[in-house]
Tab-separated table of C-alpha atoms and ligand atoms in Angstrom:
chain	number	residue	atom	x	y	z
A	956	MET	CA	-36.249	-12.219	-0.564
A	957	ALA	CA	-36.982	-11.155	3.019
A	958	ALA	CA	-40.605	-12.434	2.853
A	959	ALA	CA	-39.413	-15.966	3.285
A	960	LEU	CA	-37.026	-15.204	6.345
A	961	ASN	CA	-37.386	-16.875	9.635
A	962	GLU	CA	-37.642	-14.736	12.746
A	963	PHE	CA	-33.957	-14.740	13.601
A	964	ALA	CA	-33.019	-14.014	10.046
A	965	SER	CA	-35.516	-11.179	9.776
A	966	ARG	CA	-34.136	-9.800	13.124
A	967	ILE	CA	-30.468	-9.741	12.059
A	968	ARG	CA	-31.547	-8.128	8.743
A	969	ARG	CA	-33.284	-5.370	10.603
A	970	ALA	CA	-30.296	-4.897	12.829
A	971	GLY	CA	-27.984	-4.605	9.787
A	972	VAL	CA	-25.722	-7.614	10.601
A	973	VAL	CA	-23.237	-8.278	7.913
A	974	GLY	CA	-20.016	-10.444	7.766
A	975	ALA	CA	-17.629	-8.287	9.803
A	976	GLY	CA	-14.516	-10.306	8.666
A	977	GLY	CA	-14.866	-9.948	4.867
A	978	ALA	CA	-16.670	-8.146	2.196
A	979	GLY	CA	-19.717	-7.579	4.207
A	980	PHE	CA	-22.080	-10.280	2.941
A	981	PRO	CA	-25.601	-9.671	4.590
A	982	SER	CA	-25.779	-12.379	7.368
A	983	TYR	CA	-29.543	-13.019	7.040
A	984	VAL	CA	-28.772	-14.980	3.840
A	985	LYS	CA	-26.593	-17.675	5.695
A	986	ALA	CA	-29.019	-17.657	8.599
A	987	SER	CA	-31.881	-18.646	6.178
A	988	SER	CA	-29.923	-21.654	4.795
A	989	LYS	CA	-29.995	-25.313	6.106
A	990	ALA	CA	-26.527	-26.470	7.430
A	991	GLY	CA	-25.015	-29.311	9.422
A	992	THR	CA	-22.197	-27.356	10.965
A	993	VAL	CA	-21.686	-23.712	11.993
A	994	ILE	CA	-18.024	-22.705	12.244
A	995	VAL	CA	-16.921	-19.709	14.189
A	996	ASN	CA	-13.892	-18.180	12.258
A	997	GLY	CA	-11.599	-17.109	14.984
A	998	ALA	CA	-8.390	-17.854	12.950
A	999	GLU	CA	-7.478	-14.202	12.725
A	1000	CYS	CA	-4.501	-14.984	10.520
A	1001	GLU	CA	-3.578	-11.549	9.377
A	1002	PRO	CA	-0.254	-10.781	11.102
A	1003	LEU	CA	-0.574	-8.181	14.006
A	1004	LEU	CA	-4.387	-8.101	14.198
A	1005	GLN	CA	-5.952	-9.134	17.564
A	1006	LYS	CA	-9.506	-7.882	17.766
A	1007	ASP	CA	-11.171	-11.274	17.245
A	1008	GLN	CA	-9.220	-12.830	20.116
A	1009	GLU	CA	-10.094	-9.927	22.283
A	1010	ILE	CA	-13.910	-10.254	21.409
A	1011	LEU	CA	-13.684	-14.092	22.219
A	1012	GLU	CA	-11.916	-13.323	25.525
A	1013	HIS	CA	-14.231	-10.329	26.622
A	1014	PHE	CA	-17.591	-11.390	25.218
A	1015	THR	CA	-17.422	-15.246	25.341
A	1016	ASP	CA	-20.970	-15.752	26.440
A	1017	GLU	CA	-22.448	-13.441	23.867
A	1018	VAL	CA	-20.499	-15.095	20.999
A	1019	LEU	CA	-21.683	-18.391	22.193
A	1020	GLU	CA	-25.249	-17.279	22.242
A	1021	GLY	CA	-24.759	-16.040	18.622
A	1022	LEU	CA	-23.494	-19.403	17.685
A	1023	ARG	CA	-26.447	-21.162	19.324
A	1024	LEU	CA	-28.977	-18.820	17.653
A	1025	LEU	CA	-27.455	-19.374	14.276
A	1026	MET	CA	-27.267	-23.219	14.689
A	1027	ARG	CA	-30.993	-23.089	15.761
A	1028	SER	CA	-31.764	-20.978	12.779
A	1029	THR	CA	-29.823	-23.178	10.295
A	1030	GLY	CA	-30.769	-26.413	11.938
A	1031	ALA	CA	-27.143	-27.290	12.562
A	1032	SER	CA	-26.317	-29.997	14.983
A	1033	ARG	CA	-22.681	-29.024	15.371
A	1034	GLY	CA	-20.891	-25.713	16.334
A	1035	VAL	CA	-17.310	-25.392	16.132
A	1036	LEU	CA	-15.017	-22.501	17.409
A	1037	ALA	CA	-11.886	-22.357	15.350
A	1038	VAL	CA	-9.011	-20.834	17.101
A	1039	LYS	CA	-5.306	-20.892	16.692
A	1040	GLU	CA	-3.542	-23.314	19.147
A	1041	LYS	CA	-1.087	-20.685	20.104
A	1042	HIS	CA	-3.841	-18.788	22.107
A	1043	ARG	CA	-3.674	-21.432	24.973
A	1044	LYS	CA	-5.453	-19.403	27.681
A	1045	LEU	CA	-8.268	-18.453	25.472
A	1046	ILE	CA	-8.710	-21.992	24.359
A	1047	ASP	CA	-8.882	-23.013	27.992
A	1048	LYS	CA	-11.545	-20.392	28.537
A	1049	LEU	CA	-13.586	-21.472	25.467
A	1050	GLU	CA	-13.284	-25.298	26.277
A	1051	ALA	CA	-14.687	-24.494	29.824
A	1052	ALA	CA	-17.351	-22.417	28.520
A	1053	VAL	CA	-18.749	-25.255	26.081
A	1054	LYS	CA	-18.091	-28.097	28.530
A	1055	GLY	CA	-21.149	-30.221	28.820
A	1056	GLU	CA	-22.657	-28.968	25.625
A	1057	LYS	CA	-22.144	-31.910	23.262
A	1058	ALA	CA	-22.943	-29.946	20.090
A	1059	LEU	CA	-20.145	-27.367	20.653
A	1060	SER	CA	-16.428	-27.805	20.370
A	1061	VAL	CA	-13.206	-25.992	19.954
A	1062	LYS	CA	-10.911	-26.744	16.966
A	1063	ARG	CA	-7.333	-25.828	17.425
A	1064	LEU	CA	-5.719	-24.397	14.164
A	1065	GLY	CA	-1.984	-24.301	13.499
A	1066	ASP	CA	-0.259	-20.945	13.170
A	1067	TYR	CA	-0.437	-20.810	9.411
A	1068	TYR	CA	-1.523	-18.234	6.834
A	1069	PRO	CA	-4.319	-18.190	5.548
A	1070	ALA	CA	-5.862	-20.377	8.251
A	1071	GLY	CA	-8.970	-18.268	7.979
A	1072	ASP	CA	-9.571	-18.777	4.247
A	1073	GLU	CA	-13.041	-20.416	4.059
A	1074	TYR	CA	-11.912	-23.300	1.859
A	1075	CYS	CA	-8.967	-24.005	4.289
A	1076	LEU	CA	-11.038	-23.592	7.356
A	1077	VAL	CA	-13.993	-25.841	6.245
A	1078	TYR	CA	-11.371	-28.536	5.208
A	1079	GLU	CA	-9.591	-28.286	8.671
A	1080	VAL	CA	-12.948	-28.523	10.591
A	1081	THR	CA	-14.936	-30.966	8.469
A	1082	GLY	CA	-12.475	-32.811	6.222
A	1083	LYS	CA	-14.517	-31.808	3.314
A	1084	LEU	CA	-13.531	-29.848	0.279
A	1085	ILE	CA	-15.846	-27.125	-1.008
A	1086	PRO	CA	-16.634	-27.817	-4.802
A	1087	PRO	CA	-14.410	-25.462	-6.982
A	1088	GLY	CA	-15.925	-22.055	-7.219
A	1089	GLY	CA	-18.581	-23.004	-4.661
A	1090	ILE	CA	-19.467	-21.831	-1.106
A	1091	PRO	CA	-19.336	-23.650	2.324
A	1092	ILE	CA	-23.096	-24.391	2.339
A	1093	GLN	CA	-22.512	-26.853	-0.481
A	1094	VAL	CA	-20.774	-29.164	2.007
A	1095	GLY	CA	-23.345	-28.361	4.738
A	1096	ALA	CA	-21.181	-25.604	6.457
A	1097	VAL	CA	-21.818	-22.114	7.380
A	1098	VAL	CA	-18.785	-19.973	8.367
A	1099	ASN	CA	-19.120	-16.735	10.419
A	1100	ASN	CA	-16.606	-14.201	11.907
A	1101	VAL	CA	-16.425	-13.881	15.653
A	1102	GLU	CA	-17.610	-10.217	15.559
A	1103	THR	CA	-20.547	-11.088	13.285
A	1104	LEU	CA	-21.862	-13.714	15.916
A	1105	LEU	CA	-21.553	-11.121	18.554
A	1106	ASN	CA	-23.637	-8.800	16.492
A	1107	MET	CA	-26.247	-11.478	15.929
A	1108	ALA	CA	-26.441	-12.141	19.614
A	1109	ARG	CA	-27.105	-8.444	20.252
A	1110	ALA	CA	-29.457	-7.920	17.410
A	1111	ASP	CA	-32.667	-8.198	19.538
A	1112	LYS	CA	-31.514	-5.269	21.581
A	1113	THR	CA	-29.355	-3.155	19.400
A	1114	PRO	CA	-28.482	-2.709	15.764
A	1115	VAL	CA	-25.074	-2.657	14.446
A	1116	THR	CA	-23.620	0.821	15.300
A	1117	HIS	CA	-20.097	0.057	16.211
A	1118	THR	CA	-17.198	-1.824	14.883
A	1119	PHE	CA	-14.182	-3.436	16.475
A	1120	LEU	CA	-10.622	-3.022	15.136
A	1121	THR	CA	-6.957	-3.341	16.000
A	1122	VAL	CA	-4.795	-0.347	15.571
A	1123	THR	CA	-1.254	-1.198	15.658
A	1124	GLY	CA	2.274	-0.973	13.818
A	1125	ALA	CA	4.003	2.396	13.981
A	1126	VAL	CA	1.661	3.784	16.705
A	1127	LYS	CA	2.469	4.619	20.315
A	1128	LYS	CA	-0.038	2.511	21.981
A	1129	PRO	CA	-1.154	-0.525	19.948
A	1130	CYS	CA	-4.646	-1.504	21.079
A	1131	SER	CA	-7.995	-2.983	19.951
A	1132	LEU	CA	-10.928	-0.542	19.957
A	1133	ARG	CA	-14.724	-0.488	19.700
A	1134	LEU	CA	-15.717	2.697	17.886
A	1135	PRO	CA	-18.967	4.095	16.238
A	1136	LEU	CA	-19.310	3.468	12.693
A	1137	GLY	CA	-18.249	6.448	10.617
A	1138	THR	CA	-15.447	7.562	13.023
A	1139	SER	CA	-12.469	8.637	10.883
A	1140	MET	CA	-9.357	6.614	10.758
A	1141	SER	CA	-7.374	9.519	11.945
A	1142	GLU	CA	-9.259	9.419	15.243
A	1143	ALA	CA	-8.732	5.746	15.556
A	1144	VAL	CA	-4.928	6.247	15.173
A	1145	ASN	CA	-5.010	9.056	17.627
A	1146	LEU	CA	-6.623	6.884	20.089
A	1147	ALA	CA	-3.866	4.464	19.717
A	1148	GLY	CA	-1.399	7.373	20.739
A	1149	GLY	CA	-0.970	8.603	17.222
A	1150	ALA	CA	1.543	7.538	14.628
A	1151	THR	CA	5.246	7.441	15.445
A	1152	VAL	CA	6.372	8.097	11.858
A	1153	LYS	CA	6.123	11.572	9.942
A	1154	ASP	CA	4.678	10.203	6.868
A	1155	PRO	CA	2.360	7.351	7.735
A	1156	ALA	CA	0.202	5.090	5.526
A	1157	ALA	CA	-2.065	2.251	6.777
A	1158	MET	CA	-3.032	-1.120	5.701
A	1159	ASP	CA	-6.803	-1.133	6.096
A	1160	GLY	CA	-7.813	-4.814	6.958
A	1161	GLY	CA	-4.417	-6.221	7.445
A	1162	ALA	CA	-0.981	-6.511	5.888
A	1163	MET	CA	-1.776	-9.330	3.425
A	1164	MET	CA	-5.338	-8.685	2.173
A	1165	GLY	CA	-5.873	-5.086	3.344
A	1166	ARG	CA	-5.621	-2.043	1.117
A	1167	VAL	CA	-3.129	0.788	1.443
A	1168	VAL	CA	-4.640	3.968	2.900
A	1169	THR	CA	-3.086	7.484	2.853
A	1170	ASP	CA	-6.039	9.493	3.443
A	1171	PHE	CA	-6.951	8.934	7.022
A	1172	SER	CA	-10.231	10.993	7.028
A	1173	GLN	CA	-11.903	7.913	5.639
A	1174	PRO	CA	-14.708	6.531	7.837
A	1175	LEU	CA	-14.584	3.156	9.692
A	1176	THR	CA	-17.258	0.740	8.570
A	1177	LYS	CA	-18.955	-2.496	9.592
A	1178	THR	CA	-16.071	-4.466	7.911
A	1179	SER	CA	-13.173	-2.438	9.394
A	1180	GLY	CA	-10.959	-4.868	11.237
A	1181	GLY	CA	-7.728	-3.368	11.629
A	1182	LEU	CA	-5.233	-0.549	10.719
A	1183	ILE	CA	-1.568	-1.382	10.608
A	1184	VAL	CA	0.200	1.964	10.419
A	1185	LEU	CA	3.640	1.964	8.608
A	1186	PRO	CA	5.914	4.577	7.281
A	1187	ARG	CA	5.051	5.258	3.626
A	1188	SER	CA	8.506	4.217	2.523
A	1189	HIS	CA	8.085	0.681	4.068
A	1190	ALA	CA	8.660	-1.960	1.437
A	1191	LEU	CA	5.210	-3.441	2.072
A	1192	VAL	CA	3.377	-0.228	1.368
A	1193	GLN	CA	5.374	0.266	-1.732
A	1194	ARG	CA	4.772	-3.311	-3.084
A	1195	LYS	CA	0.995	-3.186	-2.278
A	1196	GLY	CA	0.596	0.209	-3.659
A	1197	ALA	CA	2.182	-0.526	-7.043
A	1198	GLY	CA	-0.404	-0.469	-9.867
A	1199	ARG	CA	-1.374	-3.040	-12.545
A	1200	PRO	CA	0.859	-1.637	-15.263
A	1201	VAL	CA	3.989	-1.866	-13.114
A	1202	ASP	CA	3.154	-5.415	-11.728
A	1203	GLU	CA	2.561	-6.602	-15.335
A	1204	ARG	CA	5.547	-5.002	-16.960
A	1205	ILE	CA	7.953	-6.260	-14.502
A	1206	GLY	CA	6.271	-9.622	-14.219
A	1207	LYS	CA	6.393	-10.170	-17.897
A	1208	SER	CA	10.084	-9.535	-18.025
A	1209	ALA	CA	11.283	-11.002	-14.731
A	1210	CYS	CA	9.228	-14.206	-13.934
A	1211	ASP	CA	11.503	-17.113	-14.401
A	1212	GLN	CA	8.794	-19.631	-14.087
A	1213	CYS	CA	10.253	-21.172	-11.028
A	1214	THR	CA	6.634	-22.099	-9.968
A	1215	LEU	CA	7.034	-21.389	-6.222
A	1216	CYS	CA	3.968	-19.162	-6.260
A	1217	THR	CA	2.055	-22.256	-7.295
A	1218	GLU	CA	3.840	-24.844	-4.954
A	1219	LEU	CA	3.107	-22.724	-1.864
A	1220	CYS	CA	-0.444	-21.490	-2.959
A	1221	PRO	CA	-3.036	-22.593	-0.313
A	1222	ARG	CA	-5.785	-23.393	-2.823
A	1223	TYR	CA	-3.370	-25.401	-4.943
A	1224	LEU	CA	-2.280	-27.374	-2.010
A	1225	LEU	CA	-6.011	-28.162	-1.368
A	1226	GLY	CA	-6.075	-29.685	-4.920
A	1227	TYR	CA	-7.814	-26.907	-6.715
A	1228	ALA	CA	-6.998	-26.055	-10.287
A	1229	ILE	CA	-5.049	-22.932	-9.565
A	1230	GLN	CA	-1.589	-22.122	-10.960
A	1231	PRO	CA	-0.482	-18.571	-10.636
A	1232	HIS	CA	2.850	-19.119	-12.393
A	1233	LYS	CA	0.772	-20.031	-15.482
A	1234	VAL	CA	-1.165	-16.844	-15.197
A	1235	MET	CA	2.228	-14.998	-14.974
A	1236	ARG	CA	3.187	-16.885	-18.205
A	1237	GLY	CA	-0.025	-15.612	-19.852
A	1238	LEU	CA	1.430	-12.039	-19.535
A	1239	LEU	CA	3.564	-12.722	-22.520
A	1240	PHE	CA	0.564	-13.512	-24.693
A	1241	SER	CA	-2.035	-11.339	-26.321
A	1242	GLN	CA	-5.737	-12.145	-26.447
A	1243	PRO	CA	-7.240	-14.805	-26.898
A	1244	ASP	CA	-4.224	-16.844	-25.555
A	1245	ARG	CA	-4.041	-14.777	-22.447
A	1246	LYS	CA	-7.649	-15.499	-21.715
A	1247	THR	CA	-6.866	-19.170	-21.815
A	1248	TRP	CA	-3.906	-18.904	-19.423
A	1249	SER	CA	-5.713	-16.428	-17.027
A	1250	GLN	CA	-8.290	-19.214	-16.235
A	1251	TRP	CA	-5.710	-20.572	-13.966
A	1252	ALA	CA	-6.539	-17.654	-11.593
A	1253	LEU	CA	-10.299	-18.266	-11.297
A	1254	LEU	CA	-10.052	-20.164	-8.073
A	1255	CYS	CA	-7.866	-17.680	-6.327
A	1256	CYS	CA	-8.857	-16.530	-2.821
A	1257	GLU	CA	-6.643	-13.254	-3.164
A	1258	CYS	CA	-4.659	-14.189	0.032
A	1259	GLN	CA	-1.593	-12.487	-1.692
A	1260	LEU	CA	0.786	-15.189	-0.057
A	1261	CYS	CA	2.319	-15.662	-3.608
A	1262	THR	CA	2.985	-11.919	-3.916
A	1263	LEU	CA	4.211	-11.063	-0.461
A	1264	TYR	CA	5.901	-14.390	0.485
A	1265	SER	CA	6.528	-17.033	-2.053
A	1266	CYS	CA	7.940	-15.253	-4.963
A	1267	PRO	CA	11.789	-15.045	-4.777
A	1268	GLU	CA	11.754	-12.326	-7.401
A	1269	ASN	CA	9.394	-9.991	-5.428
A	1270	LEU	CA	6.833	-10.170	-8.343
A	1271	ALA	CA	3.139	-9.931	-7.814
A	1272	PRO	CA	1.415	-13.100	-9.167
A	1273	GLY	CA	-1.431	-12.688	-6.615
A	1274	LYS	CA	-2.217	-9.193	-7.870
A	1275	VAL	CA	-1.878	-10.445	-11.482
A	1276	CYS	CA	-4.417	-13.211	-10.649
A	1277	VAL	CA	-6.858	-10.689	-9.097
A	1278	SER	CA	-6.700	-8.602	-12.318
A	1279	ALA	CA	-7.046	-11.624	-14.463
A	1280	LYS	CA	-10.209	-12.692	-12.568
A	1281	GLY	CA	-11.518	-9.069	-13.206
A	1282	ASP	CA	-10.833	-9.325	-16.903
A	1283	LEU	CA	-12.458	-12.840	-17.105
A	1284	ALA	CA	-15.566	-11.653	-15.241
A	1285	GLN	CA	-16.002	-8.892	-17.798
A	1286	GLN	CA	-15.718	-11.476	-20.554
A	1287	LYS	CA	-18.293	-13.592	-18.597
A	1288	VAL	CA	-15.950	-16.421	-17.996
A	1289	SER	CA	-16.573	-18.122	-14.618
A	1290	TRP	CA	-15.460	-21.470	-13.194
A	1291	LYS	CA	-18.738	-22.910	-14.478
A	1292	THR	CA	-17.937	-22.015	-18.039
A	1293	SER	CA	-14.088	-22.489	-17.872
A	1294	SER	CA	-12.302	-24.861	-20.131
A	1295	LEU	CA	-10.294	-25.975	-17.000
A	1296	ASN	CA	-13.536	-27.195	-15.244
A	1297	SER	CA	-13.306	-31.007	-15.651
A	1298	GLY	CA	-15.998	-31.601	-13.199
A	1299	GLN	CA	-13.644	-33.718	-10.983
A	1300	ALA	CA	-13.614	-33.313	-7.231
A	1301	PRO	CA	-10.480	-31.785	-5.803
A	1302	LYS	CA	-8.185	-33.983	-3.772
A	1303	ALA	CA	-5.654	-32.327	-1.097
A	1304	HIS	CA	-2.003	-32.412	-2.092
A	1305	PRO	CA	-0.152	-34.963	0.059
A	1306	VAL	CA	2.557	-32.535	0.889
A	1307	ARG	CA	0.232	-29.873	2.089
A	1308	PRO	CA	0.924	-30.313	5.728
A	1309	PHE	CA	4.525	-29.578	5.102
A	1310	ARG	CA	4.128	-26.562	2.854
A	1311	MET	CA	1.934	-24.372	4.975
A	1312	THR	CA	3.299	-20.992	5.585
A	1313	PRO	CA	4.008	-20.174	9.408
A	1314	VAL	CA	2.915	-16.729	10.390
A	1315	LYS	CA	6.259	-16.204	12.189
A	1316	ARG	CA	8.124	-16.584	8.949
A	1317	LEU	CA	5.619	-14.519	6.999
A	1318	MET	CA	5.923	-11.670	9.430
A	1319	HIS	CA	9.707	-11.733	8.978
A	1320	ARG	CA	9.442	-11.685	5.216
A	1321	LEU	CA	6.957	-8.794	5.390
A	1322	GLY	CA	9.378	-6.744	7.545
A	1323	LEU	CA	6.914	-6.608	10.399
A	1324	ASP	CA	9.079	-8.122	13.158
A	1325	ASP	CA	9.791	-4.656	14.797
A	1326	TYR	CA	6.131	-4.042	15.148
A	1327	LYS	CA	5.201	-7.104	17.149
A	1328	ALA	CA	3.189	-5.840	20.109
A	1329	ASP	CA	0.207	-6.780	22.363
A	1330	ALA	CA	-2.972	-4.870	21.209
A	1331	PRO	CA	-5.415	-5.370	24.183
A	1332	LEU	CA	-9.017	-4.193	24.012
A	1333	ARG	CA	-9.804	-0.847	25.508
A	1334	VAL	CA	-13.213	-0.923	26.635
A	1335	GLU	CA	-13.998	2.883	27.015
A	1336	ASP	CA	-16.663	4.491	24.964
A	1337	TYR	CA	-15.310	6.997	22.516
A	1338	LEU	CA	-17.795	9.668	21.298
A	1339	PRO	CA	-16.741	11.529	18.085
A	1340	GLU	CA	-17.942	15.010	17.383
A	1341	ARG	CA	-18.937	13.927	13.841
A	1342	VAL	CA	-19.419	10.611	11.922
A	1343	ARG	CA	-19.731	9.913	8.208
A	1344	ILE	CA	-21.669	6.625	7.763
A	1345	PRO	CA	-21.512	5.204	4.321
A	1346	LEU	CA	-24.867	3.985	2.892
A	1347	LYS	CA	-22.949	0.954	1.265
A	1348	GLN	CA	-21.095	-1.083	3.817
A	1349	HIS	CA	-22.209	-4.525	2.536
A	1350	VAL	CA	-22.351	-6.701	-0.625
A	1351	GLY	CA	-25.587	-6.021	-2.532
A	1352	VAL	CA	-27.367	-2.781	-3.257
A	1353	PRO	CA	-26.699	0.354	-1.266
A	1354	ALA	CA	-29.149	1.569	1.364
A	1355	ARG	CA	-31.324	4.380	0.125
A	1356	ALA	CA	-31.322	7.361	2.606
A	1357	LEU	CA	-34.365	7.862	4.727
A	1358	VAL	CA	-33.138	10.963	6.506
A	1359	LYS	CA	-32.656	14.518	5.360
A	1360	ALA	CA	-29.968	17.299	6.382
A	1361	GLY	CA	-31.221	19.209	9.551
A	1362	GLN	CA	-32.996	16.187	11.042
A	1363	ARG	CA	-32.215	14.966	14.558
A	1364	VAL	CA	-31.427	11.287	14.904
A	1365	ALA	CA	-31.130	8.918	17.784
A	1366	LEU	CA	-28.506	6.207	18.325
A	1367	GLY	CA	-29.718	3.129	16.337
A	1368	GLU	CA	-32.162	5.018	14.224
A	1369	ILE	CA	-32.454	3.841	10.557
A	1370	LEU	CA	-30.543	6.296	8.165
A	1371	GLY	CA	-31.135	4.116	5.158
A	1372	ASP	CA	-32.704	0.885	3.982
A	1373	VAL	CA	-32.810	-1.613	1.086
A	1374	PRO	CA	-36.001	-2.911	-0.408
A	1375	GLU	CA	-36.920	-6.345	0.995
A	1376	ASP	CA	-36.645	-8.063	-2.240
A	1377	GLN	CA	-33.097	-6.941	-2.821
A	1378	LEU	CA	-29.790	-8.038	-1.298
A	1379	GLY	CA	-28.648	-5.634	1.452
A	1380	VAL	CA	-29.425	-4.347	4.983
A	1381	PRO	CA	-30.296	-1.072	6.596
A	1382	VAL	CA	-27.696	1.279	8.150
A	1383	HIS	CA	-28.124	3.041	11.550
A	1384	ALA	CA	-26.963	6.164	13.332
A	1385	SER	CA	-23.898	5.415	15.377
A	1386	ILE	CA	-24.236	8.649	17.621
A	1387	VAL	CA	-27.110	10.890	18.702
A	1388	GLY	CA	-27.018	14.261	16.638
A	1389	THR	CA	-28.118	16.217	13.645
A	1390	VAL	CA	-27.807	15.107	10.094
A	1391	THR	CA	-25.640	17.501	8.344
A	1392	SER	CA	-25.461	16.129	4.877
A	1393	VAL	CA	-26.653	13.076	2.843
A	1394	GLY	CA	-24.856	11.693	-0.182
A	1395	ASP	CA	-22.891	8.385	-0.392
A	1396	CYS	CA	-22.412	8.931	3.409
A	1397	VAL	CA	-24.787	10.230	5.917
A	1398	GLU	CA	-22.834	12.765	7.982
A	1399	ILE	CA	-24.056	13.336	11.629
A	1400	THR	CA	-22.763	16.071	14.000
A	1401	ARG	CA	-23.409	15.970	17.752
B	1736	SF4	S1	7.388	-17.338	-7.868
B	1736	SF4	FE1	7.639	-15.544	-8.856
B	1736	SF4	S2	9.268	-15.931	-10.300
B	1736	SF4	FE2	8.530	-17.900	-9.711
B	1736	SF4	S3	6.922	-18.411	-11.280
B	1736	SF4	FE3	5.894	-17.310	-9.534
B	1736	SF4	S4	5.842	-15.210	-10.197
B	1736	SF4	FE4	7.426	-16.276	-11.641
B	1737	SF4	S1	-3.286	-14.878	-4.127
B	1737	SF4	FE1	-1.752	-16.347	-4.836
B	1737	SF4	S2	-1.275	-17.801	-3.191
B	1737	SF4	FE2	-3.340	-16.608	-2.788
B	1737	SF4	S3	-4.848	-18.011	-3.564
B	1737	SF4	FE3	-4.248	-16.546	-5.159
B	1737	SF4	S4	-2.628	-17.522	-6.411
B	1737	SF4	FE4	-2.829	-18.697	-4.459
């Protein structure tokens, strides 16, 4: 695969650049495609997170350089920075920075959730709807997170050794930080002044799409974007932490088919064939009927709006959709093979502009109003005594370790790599030190 890469794509592959805002898709793949528009995803619609705004504010020139490099690599004639309108000062700064460059512009987004979903973002910026089950490049767009572009700009000098994240919620000093990969979550929380509650849990990645973490010894990775610390008894932690049997048992008996989960679903409002209330109805059936009803989940983006906001009964249609997608994948049912796939192009629902979910109301519904706080970037360098760097931090195959216990490593040295014909990127040392163990993670001690 890498043999056909252009010089820029090869460089960002060597530097280990992956999508910092999502599952960690290796960025060289996007950089090798041909596109008309590159979109900088600065929507940051997860409540309380702030690190993307901080990166845009502090490293404007480098993010713009990353954007230009990616435009050149993909042949794109248009570069758009998509940022929420509420960040007025930041927008002024960005507009001043791109002034005179006809190819670059700033798109002001409303303060809605999930403004950063690729399907929503591409529609807002280009007016085009991605084909059902497809990806942005099918309508000539490439979408990249702010931090990813910063890492692309730096790739000729330094590989990805650090990650940016916001640490907020029940902590003494909410802040955004830049930390070496493999630093523990507990150190990140301590740097934010420590938890203010006795029995904390955290949402790793955000209140909506993040996962619940109670083991704070886990390492930060290239895709870590935020830790929202909350008391373990907080309703959000409880609801997100409930398992599939609980969600399905309660959903089966309590769903009254009011359809609100569907009416407010961002993908449904864009005109896609997704109807979570029908997936909930399917819980009442056994196979193969359930399989048929579950297909209404295939185009779900897993934003969890229906679970954490729309459903008046506090049920979990979004989680049920995620499980249904997993089951269908095992049965080899995809959108391509789905009986719902009529081949028709989607058309945005005329009521969409009036049904988008304001983040302010979402925060209230999530019980996060008490945790609203500025989380500015603290630029000091933190050097942990020990890091544990996972060999798999990206979509694709895990990196294979190239170091052994007892070996000294330099900052940025390759710890593991992926064969060039397979999807993946190398991982690098984030501190200078001695390798103390090698397994799923490489542990380095100073
Ligand atoms: S909103 Fe809740 S109660 Fe209404 S159909 Fe959806 S899951 Fe059922
Ligand atoms: S999680 Fe719910 S609201 Fe979000 S896309 Fe899926 S079905 Fe729609």
